[in-house]
Short mmCIF file of C-alpha atoms and ligand atoms in Angstrom, two decimals:
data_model
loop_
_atom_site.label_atom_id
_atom_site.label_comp_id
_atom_site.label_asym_id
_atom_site.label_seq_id
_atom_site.Cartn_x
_atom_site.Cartn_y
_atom_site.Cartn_z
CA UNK A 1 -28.28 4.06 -10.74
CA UNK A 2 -26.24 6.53 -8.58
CA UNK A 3 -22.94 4.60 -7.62
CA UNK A 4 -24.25 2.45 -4.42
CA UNK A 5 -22.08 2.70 -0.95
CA UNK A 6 -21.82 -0.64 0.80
CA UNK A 7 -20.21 -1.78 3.63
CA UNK A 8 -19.08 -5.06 5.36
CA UNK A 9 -18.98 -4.88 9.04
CA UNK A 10 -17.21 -7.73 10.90
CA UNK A 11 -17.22 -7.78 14.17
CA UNK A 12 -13.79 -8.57 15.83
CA UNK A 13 -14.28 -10.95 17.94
CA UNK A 14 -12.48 -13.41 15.80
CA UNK A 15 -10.65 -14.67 12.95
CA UNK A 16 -12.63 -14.45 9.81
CA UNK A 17 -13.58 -17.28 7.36
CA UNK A 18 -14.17 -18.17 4.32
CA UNK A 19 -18.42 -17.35 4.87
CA UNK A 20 -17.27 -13.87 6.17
CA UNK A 21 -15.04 -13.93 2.99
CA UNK A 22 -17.69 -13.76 0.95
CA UNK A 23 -20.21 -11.09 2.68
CA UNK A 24 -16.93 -8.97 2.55
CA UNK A 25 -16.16 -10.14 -1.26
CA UNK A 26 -19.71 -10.06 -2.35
CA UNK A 27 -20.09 -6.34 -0.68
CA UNK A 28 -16.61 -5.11 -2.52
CA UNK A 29 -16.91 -6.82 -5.82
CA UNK A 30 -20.26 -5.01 -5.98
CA UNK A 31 -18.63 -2.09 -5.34
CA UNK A 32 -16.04 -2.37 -7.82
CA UNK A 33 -18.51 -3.57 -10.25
CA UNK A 34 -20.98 -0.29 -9.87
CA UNK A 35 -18.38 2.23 -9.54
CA UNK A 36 -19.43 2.07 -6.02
CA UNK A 37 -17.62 2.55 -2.56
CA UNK A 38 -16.96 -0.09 -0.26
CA UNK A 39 -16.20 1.01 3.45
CA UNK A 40 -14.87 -1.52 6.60
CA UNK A 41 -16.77 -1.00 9.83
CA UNK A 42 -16.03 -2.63 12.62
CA UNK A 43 -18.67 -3.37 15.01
CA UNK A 44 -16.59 -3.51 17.89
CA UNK A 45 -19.34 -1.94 20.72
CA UNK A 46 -19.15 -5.32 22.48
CA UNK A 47 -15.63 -3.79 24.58
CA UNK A 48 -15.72 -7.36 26.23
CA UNK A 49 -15.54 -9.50 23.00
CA UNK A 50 -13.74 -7.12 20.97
CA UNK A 51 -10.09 -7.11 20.03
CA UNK A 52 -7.46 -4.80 18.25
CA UNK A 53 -5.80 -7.81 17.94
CA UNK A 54 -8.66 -9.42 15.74
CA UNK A 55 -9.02 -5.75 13.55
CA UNK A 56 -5.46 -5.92 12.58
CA UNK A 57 -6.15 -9.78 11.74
CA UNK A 58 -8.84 -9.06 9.79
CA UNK A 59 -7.57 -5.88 8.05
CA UNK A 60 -4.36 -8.25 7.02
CA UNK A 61 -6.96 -11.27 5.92
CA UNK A 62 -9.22 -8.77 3.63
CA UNK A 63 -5.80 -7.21 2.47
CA UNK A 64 -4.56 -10.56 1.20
CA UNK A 65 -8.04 -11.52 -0.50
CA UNK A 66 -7.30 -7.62 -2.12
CA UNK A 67 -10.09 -6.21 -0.71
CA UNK A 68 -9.05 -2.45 -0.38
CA UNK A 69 -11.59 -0.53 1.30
CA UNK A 70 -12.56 3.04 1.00
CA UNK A 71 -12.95 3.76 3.93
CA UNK A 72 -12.69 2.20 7.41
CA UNK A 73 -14.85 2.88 10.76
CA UNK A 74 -14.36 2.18 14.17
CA UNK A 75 -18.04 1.78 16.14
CA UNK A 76 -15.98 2.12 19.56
CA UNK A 77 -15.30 5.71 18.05
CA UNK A 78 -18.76 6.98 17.29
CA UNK A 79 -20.60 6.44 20.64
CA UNK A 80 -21.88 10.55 20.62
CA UNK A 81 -23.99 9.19 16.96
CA UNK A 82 -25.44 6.73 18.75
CA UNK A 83 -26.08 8.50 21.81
CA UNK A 84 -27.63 11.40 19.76
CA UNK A 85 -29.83 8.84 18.17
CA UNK A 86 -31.13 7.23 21.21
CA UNK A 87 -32.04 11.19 22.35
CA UNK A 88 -34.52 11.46 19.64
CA UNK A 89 -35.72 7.98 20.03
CA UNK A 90 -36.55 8.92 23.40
CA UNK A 91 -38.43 12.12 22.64
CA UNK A 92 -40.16 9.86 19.98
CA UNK A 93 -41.72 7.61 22.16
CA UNK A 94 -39.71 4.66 20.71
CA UNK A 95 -37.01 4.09 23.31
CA UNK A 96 -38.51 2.96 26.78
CA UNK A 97 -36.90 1.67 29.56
CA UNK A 98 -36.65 -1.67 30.97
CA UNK A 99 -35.60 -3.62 34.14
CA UNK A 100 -36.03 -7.10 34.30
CA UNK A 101 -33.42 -8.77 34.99
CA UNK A 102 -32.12 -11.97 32.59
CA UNK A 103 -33.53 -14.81 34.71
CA UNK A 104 -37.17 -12.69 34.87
CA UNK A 105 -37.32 -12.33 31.13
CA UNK A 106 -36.14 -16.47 31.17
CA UNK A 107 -38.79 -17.24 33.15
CA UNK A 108 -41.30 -15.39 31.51
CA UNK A 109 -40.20 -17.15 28.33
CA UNK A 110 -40.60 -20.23 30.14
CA UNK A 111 -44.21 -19.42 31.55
CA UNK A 112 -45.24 -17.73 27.56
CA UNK A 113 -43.92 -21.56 26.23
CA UNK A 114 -45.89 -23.48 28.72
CA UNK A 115 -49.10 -21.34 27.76
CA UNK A 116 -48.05 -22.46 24.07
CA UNK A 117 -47.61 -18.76 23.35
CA UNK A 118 -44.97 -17.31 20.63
CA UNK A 119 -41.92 -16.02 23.53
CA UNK A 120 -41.92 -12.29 22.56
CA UNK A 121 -41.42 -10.06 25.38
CA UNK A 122 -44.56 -8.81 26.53
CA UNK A 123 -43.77 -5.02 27.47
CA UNK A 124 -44.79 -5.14 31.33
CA UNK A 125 -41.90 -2.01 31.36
CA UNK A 126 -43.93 -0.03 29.15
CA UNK A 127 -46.78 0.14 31.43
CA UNK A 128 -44.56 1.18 34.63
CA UNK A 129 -45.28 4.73 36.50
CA UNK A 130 -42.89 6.93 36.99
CA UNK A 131 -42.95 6.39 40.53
CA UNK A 132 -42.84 2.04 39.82
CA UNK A 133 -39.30 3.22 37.68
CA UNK A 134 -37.95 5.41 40.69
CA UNK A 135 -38.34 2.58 43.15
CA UNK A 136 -36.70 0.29 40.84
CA UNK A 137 -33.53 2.07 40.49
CA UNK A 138 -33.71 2.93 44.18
CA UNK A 139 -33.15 -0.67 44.42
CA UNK A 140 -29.83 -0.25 42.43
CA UNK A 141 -31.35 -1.82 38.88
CA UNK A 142 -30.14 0.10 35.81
CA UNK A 143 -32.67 -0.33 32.76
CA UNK A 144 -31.85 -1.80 29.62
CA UNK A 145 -33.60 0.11 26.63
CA UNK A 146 -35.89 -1.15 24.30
CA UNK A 147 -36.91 -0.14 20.71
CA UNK A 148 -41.00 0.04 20.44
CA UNK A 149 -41.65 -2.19 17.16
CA UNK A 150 -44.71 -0.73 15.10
CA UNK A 151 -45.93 -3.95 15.26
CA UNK A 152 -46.34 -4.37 11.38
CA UNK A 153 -45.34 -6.20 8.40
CA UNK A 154 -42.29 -4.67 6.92
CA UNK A 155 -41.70 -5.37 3.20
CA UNK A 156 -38.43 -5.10 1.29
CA UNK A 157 -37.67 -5.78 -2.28
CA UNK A 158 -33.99 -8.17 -1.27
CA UNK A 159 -31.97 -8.16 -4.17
CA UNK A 160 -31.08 -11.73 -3.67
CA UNK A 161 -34.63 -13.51 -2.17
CA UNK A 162 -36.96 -11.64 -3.93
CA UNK A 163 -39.93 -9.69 -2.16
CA UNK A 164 -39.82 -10.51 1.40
CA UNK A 165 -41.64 -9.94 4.62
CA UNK A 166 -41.86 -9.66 8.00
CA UNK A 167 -43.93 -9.19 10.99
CA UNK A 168 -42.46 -7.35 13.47
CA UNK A 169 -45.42 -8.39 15.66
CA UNK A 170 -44.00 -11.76 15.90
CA UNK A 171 -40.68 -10.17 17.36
CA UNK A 172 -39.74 -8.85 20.76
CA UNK A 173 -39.10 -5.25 21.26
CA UNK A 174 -35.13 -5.80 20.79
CA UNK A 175 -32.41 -4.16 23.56
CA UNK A 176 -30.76 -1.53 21.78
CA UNK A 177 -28.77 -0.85 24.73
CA UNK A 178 -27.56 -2.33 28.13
CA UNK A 179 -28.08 -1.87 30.96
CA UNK A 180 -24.15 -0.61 31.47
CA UNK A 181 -25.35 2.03 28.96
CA UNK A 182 -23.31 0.23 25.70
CA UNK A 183 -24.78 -0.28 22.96
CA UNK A 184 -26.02 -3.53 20.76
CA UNK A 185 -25.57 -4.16 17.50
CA UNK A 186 -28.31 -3.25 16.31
CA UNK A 187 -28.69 0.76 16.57
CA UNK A 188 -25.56 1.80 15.82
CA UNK A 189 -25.47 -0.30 12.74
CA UNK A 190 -28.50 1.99 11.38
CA UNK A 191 -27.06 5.14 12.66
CA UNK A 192 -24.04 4.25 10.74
CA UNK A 193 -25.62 3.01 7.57
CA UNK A 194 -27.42 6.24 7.30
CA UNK A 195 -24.82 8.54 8.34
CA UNK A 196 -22.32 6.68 5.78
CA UNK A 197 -25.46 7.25 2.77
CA UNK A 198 -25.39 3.18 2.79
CA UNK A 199 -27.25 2.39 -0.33
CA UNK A 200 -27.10 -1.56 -0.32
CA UNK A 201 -26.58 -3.81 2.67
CA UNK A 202 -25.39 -7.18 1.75
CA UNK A 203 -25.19 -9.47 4.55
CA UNK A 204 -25.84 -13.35 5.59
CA UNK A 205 -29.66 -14.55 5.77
CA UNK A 206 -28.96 -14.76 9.64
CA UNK A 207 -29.90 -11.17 9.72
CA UNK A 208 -33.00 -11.50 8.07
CA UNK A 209 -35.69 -10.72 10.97
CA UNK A 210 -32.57 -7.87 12.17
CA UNK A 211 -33.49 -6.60 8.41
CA UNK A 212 -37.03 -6.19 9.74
CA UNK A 213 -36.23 -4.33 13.16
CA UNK A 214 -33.19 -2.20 11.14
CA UNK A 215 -36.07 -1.21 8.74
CA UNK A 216 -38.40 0.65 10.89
CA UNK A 217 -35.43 2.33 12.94
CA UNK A 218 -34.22 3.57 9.52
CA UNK A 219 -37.73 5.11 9.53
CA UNK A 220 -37.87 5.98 13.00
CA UNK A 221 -34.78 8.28 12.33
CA UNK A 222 -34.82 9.07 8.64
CA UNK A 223 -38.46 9.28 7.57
CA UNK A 224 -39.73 6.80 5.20
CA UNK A 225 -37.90 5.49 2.87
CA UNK A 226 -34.78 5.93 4.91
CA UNK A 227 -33.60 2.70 4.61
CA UNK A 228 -31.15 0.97 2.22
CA UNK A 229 -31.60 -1.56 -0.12
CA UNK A 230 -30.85 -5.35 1.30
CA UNK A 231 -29.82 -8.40 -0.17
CA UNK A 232 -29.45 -11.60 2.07
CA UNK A 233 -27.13 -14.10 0.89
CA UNK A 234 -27.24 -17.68 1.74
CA UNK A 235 -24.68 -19.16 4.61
CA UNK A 236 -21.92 -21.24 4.33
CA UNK A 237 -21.88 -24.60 5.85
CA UNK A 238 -18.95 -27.22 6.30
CA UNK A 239 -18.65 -30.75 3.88
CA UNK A 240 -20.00 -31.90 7.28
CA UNK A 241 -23.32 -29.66 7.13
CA UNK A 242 -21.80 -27.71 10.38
CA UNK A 243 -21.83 -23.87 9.97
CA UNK A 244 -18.66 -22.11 10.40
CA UNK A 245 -18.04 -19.81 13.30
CA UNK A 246 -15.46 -17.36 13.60
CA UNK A 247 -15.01 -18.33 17.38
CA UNK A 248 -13.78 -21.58 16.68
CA UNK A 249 -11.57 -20.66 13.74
CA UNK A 250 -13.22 -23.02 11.28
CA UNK A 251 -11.53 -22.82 7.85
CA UNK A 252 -10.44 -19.32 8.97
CA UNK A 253 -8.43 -16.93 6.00
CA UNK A 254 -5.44 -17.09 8.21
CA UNK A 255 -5.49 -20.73 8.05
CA UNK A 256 -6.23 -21.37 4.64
CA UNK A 257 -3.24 -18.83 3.58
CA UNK A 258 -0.92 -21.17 5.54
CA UNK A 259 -2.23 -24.29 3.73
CA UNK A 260 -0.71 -22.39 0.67
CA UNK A 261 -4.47 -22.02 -1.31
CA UNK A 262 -4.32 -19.04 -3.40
CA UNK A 263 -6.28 -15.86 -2.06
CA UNK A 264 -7.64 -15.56 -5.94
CA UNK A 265 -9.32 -18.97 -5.63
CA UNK A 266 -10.73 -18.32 -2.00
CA UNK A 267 -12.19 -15.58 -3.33
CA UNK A 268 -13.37 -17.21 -6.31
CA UNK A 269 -14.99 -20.03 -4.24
CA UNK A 270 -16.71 -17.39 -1.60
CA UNK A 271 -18.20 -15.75 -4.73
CA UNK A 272 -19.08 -18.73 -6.61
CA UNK A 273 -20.05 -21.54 -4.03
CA UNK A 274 -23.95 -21.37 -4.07
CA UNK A 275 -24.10 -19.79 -7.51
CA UNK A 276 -26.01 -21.19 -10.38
CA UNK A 277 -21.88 -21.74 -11.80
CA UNK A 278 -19.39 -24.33 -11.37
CA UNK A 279 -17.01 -22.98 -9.54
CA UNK A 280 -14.16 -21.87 -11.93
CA UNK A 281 -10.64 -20.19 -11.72
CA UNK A 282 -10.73 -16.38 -12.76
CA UNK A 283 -7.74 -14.47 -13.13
CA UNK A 284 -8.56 -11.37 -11.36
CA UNK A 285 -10.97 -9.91 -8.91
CA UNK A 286 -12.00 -7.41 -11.57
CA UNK A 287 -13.16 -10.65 -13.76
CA UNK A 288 -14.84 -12.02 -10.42
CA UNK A 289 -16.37 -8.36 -9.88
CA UNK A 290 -17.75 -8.43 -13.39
CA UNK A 291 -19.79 -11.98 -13.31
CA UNK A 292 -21.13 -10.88 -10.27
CA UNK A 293 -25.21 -11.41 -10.30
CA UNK A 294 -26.59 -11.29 -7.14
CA UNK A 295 -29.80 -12.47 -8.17
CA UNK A 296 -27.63 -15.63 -9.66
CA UNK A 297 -27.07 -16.56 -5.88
CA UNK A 298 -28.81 -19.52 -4.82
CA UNK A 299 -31.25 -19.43 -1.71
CA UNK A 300 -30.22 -22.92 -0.73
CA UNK A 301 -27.65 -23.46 2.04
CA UNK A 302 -23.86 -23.71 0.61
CA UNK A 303 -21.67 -26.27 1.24
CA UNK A 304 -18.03 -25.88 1.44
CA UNK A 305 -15.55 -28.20 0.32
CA UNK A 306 -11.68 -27.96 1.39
CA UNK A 307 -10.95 -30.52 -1.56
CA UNK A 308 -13.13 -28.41 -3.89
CA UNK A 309 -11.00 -25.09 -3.20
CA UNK A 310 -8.11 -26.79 -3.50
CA UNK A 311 -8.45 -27.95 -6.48
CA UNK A 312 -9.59 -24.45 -7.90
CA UNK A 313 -6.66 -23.02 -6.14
CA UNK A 314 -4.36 -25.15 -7.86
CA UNK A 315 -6.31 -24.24 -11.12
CA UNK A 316 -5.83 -20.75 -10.56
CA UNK A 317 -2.35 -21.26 -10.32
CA UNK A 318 -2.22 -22.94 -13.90
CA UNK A 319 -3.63 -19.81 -15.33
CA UNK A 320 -1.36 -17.45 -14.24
CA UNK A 321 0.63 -15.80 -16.58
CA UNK A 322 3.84 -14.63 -15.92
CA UNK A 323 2.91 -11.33 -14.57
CA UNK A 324 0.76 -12.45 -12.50
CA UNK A 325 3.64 -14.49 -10.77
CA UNK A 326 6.58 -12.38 -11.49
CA UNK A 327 6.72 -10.51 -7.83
CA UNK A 328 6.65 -13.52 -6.06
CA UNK A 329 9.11 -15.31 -7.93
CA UNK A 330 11.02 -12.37 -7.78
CA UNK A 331 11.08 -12.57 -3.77
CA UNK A 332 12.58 -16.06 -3.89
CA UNK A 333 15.05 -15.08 -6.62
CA UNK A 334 13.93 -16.66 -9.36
CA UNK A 335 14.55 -13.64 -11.68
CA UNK A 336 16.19 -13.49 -14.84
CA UNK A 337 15.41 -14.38 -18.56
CA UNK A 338 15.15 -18.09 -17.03
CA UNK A 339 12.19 -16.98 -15.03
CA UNK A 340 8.99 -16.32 -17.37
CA UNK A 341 9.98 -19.46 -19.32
CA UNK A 342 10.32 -21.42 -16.72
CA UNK A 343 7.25 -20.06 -15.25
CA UNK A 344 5.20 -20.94 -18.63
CA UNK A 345 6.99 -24.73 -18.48
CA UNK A 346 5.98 -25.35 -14.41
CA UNK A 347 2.88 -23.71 -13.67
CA UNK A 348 0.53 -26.37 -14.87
CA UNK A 349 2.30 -28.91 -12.30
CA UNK A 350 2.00 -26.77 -9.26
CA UNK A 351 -0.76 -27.58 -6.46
CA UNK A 352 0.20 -24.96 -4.35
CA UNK A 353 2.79 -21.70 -4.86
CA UNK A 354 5.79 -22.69 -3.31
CA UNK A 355 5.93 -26.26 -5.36
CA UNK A 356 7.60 -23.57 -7.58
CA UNK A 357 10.59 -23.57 -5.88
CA UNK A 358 11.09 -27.49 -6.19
CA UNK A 359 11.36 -26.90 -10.03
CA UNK A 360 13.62 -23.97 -9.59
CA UNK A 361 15.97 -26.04 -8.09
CA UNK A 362 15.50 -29.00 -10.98
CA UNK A 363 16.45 -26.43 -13.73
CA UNK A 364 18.97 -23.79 -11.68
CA UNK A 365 20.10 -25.79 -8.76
CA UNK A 366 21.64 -29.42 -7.39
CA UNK A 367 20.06 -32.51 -7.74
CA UNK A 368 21.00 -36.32 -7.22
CA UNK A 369 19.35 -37.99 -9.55
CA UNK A 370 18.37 -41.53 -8.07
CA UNK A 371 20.74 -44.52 -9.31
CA UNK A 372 19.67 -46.40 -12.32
CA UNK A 373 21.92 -49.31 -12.58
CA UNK A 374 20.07 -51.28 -15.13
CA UNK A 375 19.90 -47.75 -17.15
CA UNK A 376 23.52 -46.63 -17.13
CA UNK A 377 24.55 -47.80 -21.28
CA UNK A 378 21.35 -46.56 -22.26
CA UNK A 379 21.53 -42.62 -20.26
CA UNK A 380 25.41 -42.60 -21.09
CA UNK A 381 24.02 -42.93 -24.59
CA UNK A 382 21.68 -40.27 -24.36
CA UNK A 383 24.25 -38.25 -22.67
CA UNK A 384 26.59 -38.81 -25.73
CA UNK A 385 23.87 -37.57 -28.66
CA UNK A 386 22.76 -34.55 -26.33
CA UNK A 387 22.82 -32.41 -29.07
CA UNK A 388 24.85 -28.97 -28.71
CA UNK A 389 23.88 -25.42 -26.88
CA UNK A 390 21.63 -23.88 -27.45
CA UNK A 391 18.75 -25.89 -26.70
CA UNK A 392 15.58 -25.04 -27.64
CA UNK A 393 12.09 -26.08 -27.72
CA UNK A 394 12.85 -28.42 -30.78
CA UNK A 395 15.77 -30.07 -29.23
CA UNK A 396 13.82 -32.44 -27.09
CA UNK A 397 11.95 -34.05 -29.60
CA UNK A 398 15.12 -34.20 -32.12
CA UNK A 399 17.20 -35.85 -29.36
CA UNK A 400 14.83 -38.44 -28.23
CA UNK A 401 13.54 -39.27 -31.83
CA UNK A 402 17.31 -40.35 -32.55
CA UNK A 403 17.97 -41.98 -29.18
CA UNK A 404 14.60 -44.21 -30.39
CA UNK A 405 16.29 -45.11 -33.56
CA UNK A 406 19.52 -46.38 -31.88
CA UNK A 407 18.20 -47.73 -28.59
CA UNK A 408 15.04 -49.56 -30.14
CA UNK A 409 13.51 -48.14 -27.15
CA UNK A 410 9.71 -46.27 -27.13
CA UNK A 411 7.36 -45.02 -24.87
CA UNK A 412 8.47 -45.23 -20.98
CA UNK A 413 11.09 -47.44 -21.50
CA UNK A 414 12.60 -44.51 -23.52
CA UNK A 415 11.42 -41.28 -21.83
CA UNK A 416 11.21 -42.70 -17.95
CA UNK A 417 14.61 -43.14 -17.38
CA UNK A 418 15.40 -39.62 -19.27
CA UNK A 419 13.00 -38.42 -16.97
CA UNK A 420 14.05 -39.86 -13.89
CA UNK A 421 17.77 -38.59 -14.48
CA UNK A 422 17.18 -35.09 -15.53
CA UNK A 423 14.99 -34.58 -13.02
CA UNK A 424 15.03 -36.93 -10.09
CA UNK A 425 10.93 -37.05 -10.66
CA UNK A 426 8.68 -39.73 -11.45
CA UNK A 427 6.93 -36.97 -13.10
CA UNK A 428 6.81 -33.16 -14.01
CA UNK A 429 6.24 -30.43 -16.61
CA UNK A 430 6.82 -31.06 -19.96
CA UNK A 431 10.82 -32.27 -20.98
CA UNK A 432 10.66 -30.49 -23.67
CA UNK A 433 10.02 -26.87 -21.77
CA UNK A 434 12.62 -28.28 -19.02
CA UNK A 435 15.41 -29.53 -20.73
CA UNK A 436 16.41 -25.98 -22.53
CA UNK A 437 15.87 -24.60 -18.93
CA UNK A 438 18.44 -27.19 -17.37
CA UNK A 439 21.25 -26.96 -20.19
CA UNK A 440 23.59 -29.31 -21.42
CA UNK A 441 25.74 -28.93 -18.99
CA UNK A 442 23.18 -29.98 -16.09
CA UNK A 443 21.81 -32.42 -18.26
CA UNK A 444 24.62 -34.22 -19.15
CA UNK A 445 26.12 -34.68 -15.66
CA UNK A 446 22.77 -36.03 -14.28
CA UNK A 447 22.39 -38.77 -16.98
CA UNK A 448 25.80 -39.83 -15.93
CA UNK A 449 24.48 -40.16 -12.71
CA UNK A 450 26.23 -36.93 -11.17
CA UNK A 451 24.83 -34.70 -8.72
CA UNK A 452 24.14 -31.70 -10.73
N1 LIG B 501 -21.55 -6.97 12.93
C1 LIG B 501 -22.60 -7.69 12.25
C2 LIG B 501 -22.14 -9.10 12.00
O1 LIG B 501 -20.96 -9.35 12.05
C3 LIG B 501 -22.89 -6.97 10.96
C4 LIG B 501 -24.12 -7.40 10.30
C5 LIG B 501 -24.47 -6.41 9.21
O2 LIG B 501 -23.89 -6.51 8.14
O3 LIG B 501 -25.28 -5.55 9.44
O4 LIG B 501 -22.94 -9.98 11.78
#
């Protein structure tokens, strides 16, 4: 297979979430995974619901996922394509021109229900004179442009659904452009995907009769065969069964970085949700590239569960080995021959990232560990047969075998109160990892009840 070229093509008009996620994930982990090339467009030809403000956003949200694109494309910036385009769609016969106005075409709708007829628009433009058009716009109307469907079933072979079909006869001829002379969606999207060689478009099963339209417009400018391979993935709904939008911010990227939830497992969960696996952490995109199976993708709608990705986030984090972690313990100090061990000893405790910094503080910092009246003979004790520096892995086990043998203690009743002082936790990591991390020093001054 030549390498593909895909592309994911928000447009921003919004924050992006965790179902754009995964169009953008699933269109750059196939990428990666073909020796492919993934390219950013966005389809920002709406001027009115378009933002920079929403690009950056989104550049920043794909960024922290580590999606790195290729290449990136600005619609607003490659009108003269699409105007060239609609030129030879003109001289084609394709492109004709159209003037009713939005309550006209609603009540025609309206009359085509009544009549119990399907409410595709019936092309009364197509049969206007020239003279019919003049008078029209010497009324002050502007015509909107329509594509002229063949009227036919278009086939495609989708990578994820399987042979599908359409009849375009069961569609309206669709506006490719305004009346203000901008352009929809859905022209400039081909003109782009052929222009950019697009081999594979991987998008949400919302654009499925789009797929139909895009098809013969591919043809109508490239010739048969023009257009790209498609694969429609299922959508992403809420725990709730809602859909997510990315005008009300629902479970946005932005949002779930704040919560703390690790990029690696929102990607993982954008990828996996609706896949014949159980969701499970991986430690890098390239291992998430390299189980990728489109055809593993389920058909049936997804649901997405907060609890669910926070649990895999959490995980994630438990796999991480040191290098993995190292730059962003590094950023809050924790450096030093302390640091990997200490990473090793924690990581399985943490729920999110900065939990990390709690357990810093445990084995380099202050603590008060909480008063234990009823304990204070038994830790000064403990305190007492603390064997010597250095500590090690072994000395946990040494020290609290012989504090058994003179206390008579066992189970909680021996390690609790250990516990309790050393740390000023219920619970935790390991002692044995911790305690060589805290020191004598430390741990000798907490269990007589010092702050430490
Ligand atoms: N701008 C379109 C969207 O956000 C892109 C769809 C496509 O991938 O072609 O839905």
């Amino acid at each position: 297979m030549p390498h593909p070229i895909v592309r994911f093509a928000p447009s921003p008009t919004g924050a992006i979430h965790i179902g754009n996620a995964r169009t953008a994930l699933l269109n750059c982990l196939y990428a990666e995974k073909h020796h492919g090339d993934f390219i950013l467009r966005f389809d920002d030809t709406d001027a009115e619901r378009s933002r920079e403000d929403y690009a950056a956003a989104i550049e920043v949200d794909l960024a922290w996922l580590g999606i790195v694109p290729d290449l990136t494309l600005r619609q607003s910036a490659r009108t003269s394509l699409y105007d060239a385009a609609a030129v030879r769609l003109r001289a084609a016969g394709r492109l004709y021109p159209c003037y009713e106005t939005a309550e006209e075409l609603e009540r025609k709708r309206r009359l085509q229900q009544a009549r119990g007829r399907p409410p595709v628009y019936d092309r009364a433009a197509l049969a206007l004179s020239a003279q019919e058009r003049a008078a029209l716009e010497a009324q002050g109307r502007r015509p909107h442009w329509r594509f002229l469907l063949d009227r036919k079933t278009v086939r495609w072979d989708d990578l994820i659904r399987g042979a599908s079909h359409v009849e375009t006869g069961s569609l309206s001829d669709p506006v490719l452009i305004r009346a203000d002379g901008s352009y929809l969606y859905t022209l400039p999207s081909v003109v782009d995907d052929l222009d950019c060689k697009v081999s594979l478009v991987i998008r949400g099963e919302d654009h499925v009769a789009n797929t139909a339209v895009q098809i013969e417009l591919f043809e109508a400018l490239g010739g048969e065969g023009a257009a790209p391979r498609f694969a429609h993935h299922n959508l992403l709904a809420s725990a709730s069964g809602e859909g997510l939008s990315k005008r009300t911010g629902a479970l946005s990227i932005g949002g779930l970085r704040e919560a703390g939830v690790e990029a690696l497992a929102v990607a993982a969960c954008a990828v996996q949700i609706g896949s014949s696996a159980a969701l499970h952490p991986v430690a890098s995109l390239r291992q998430l590239a390299s189980e990728l199976d489109l055809a593993q993708l389920s058909r049936s709608q997804a649901r997405f569960d907060l609890a669910e990705l926070e649990a895999l986030s959490a995980r994630t984090l438990h796999g991480f080995d040191f290098e993995a972690a190292r730059e962003r313990l590094a950023a809050h100090d924790v450096v030093g021959a302390k640091a990997e061990p200490f990473w090793l000893a924690v990581r399985g405790n943490l729920r999110v990232f900065l939990d990390v910094f709690d357990w810093w503080r445990v084995v380099e910092g202050e603590i008060a560990p909480p008063e234990q009246p009823a304990e204070s003979e038994f830790l000064a004790a403990a305190a007492a047969a603390l064997p010597p520096e250095p500590l090690d892995a072994t000395s946990w086990s040494a020290w609290t075998a012989a504090l058994k043998e003179s206390s008579g203690r066992k189970g909680r009743a021996l390690f609790h109160p250990l516990r309790l002082a050393l740390t000023g936790r219920e619970d935790g990591p390991e002692l044995a990892a911790l305690l060589p991390l805290i020191g004598r020093v430390r741990a000798s001054a907490r269990l007589r009840g010092r702050v430490a």
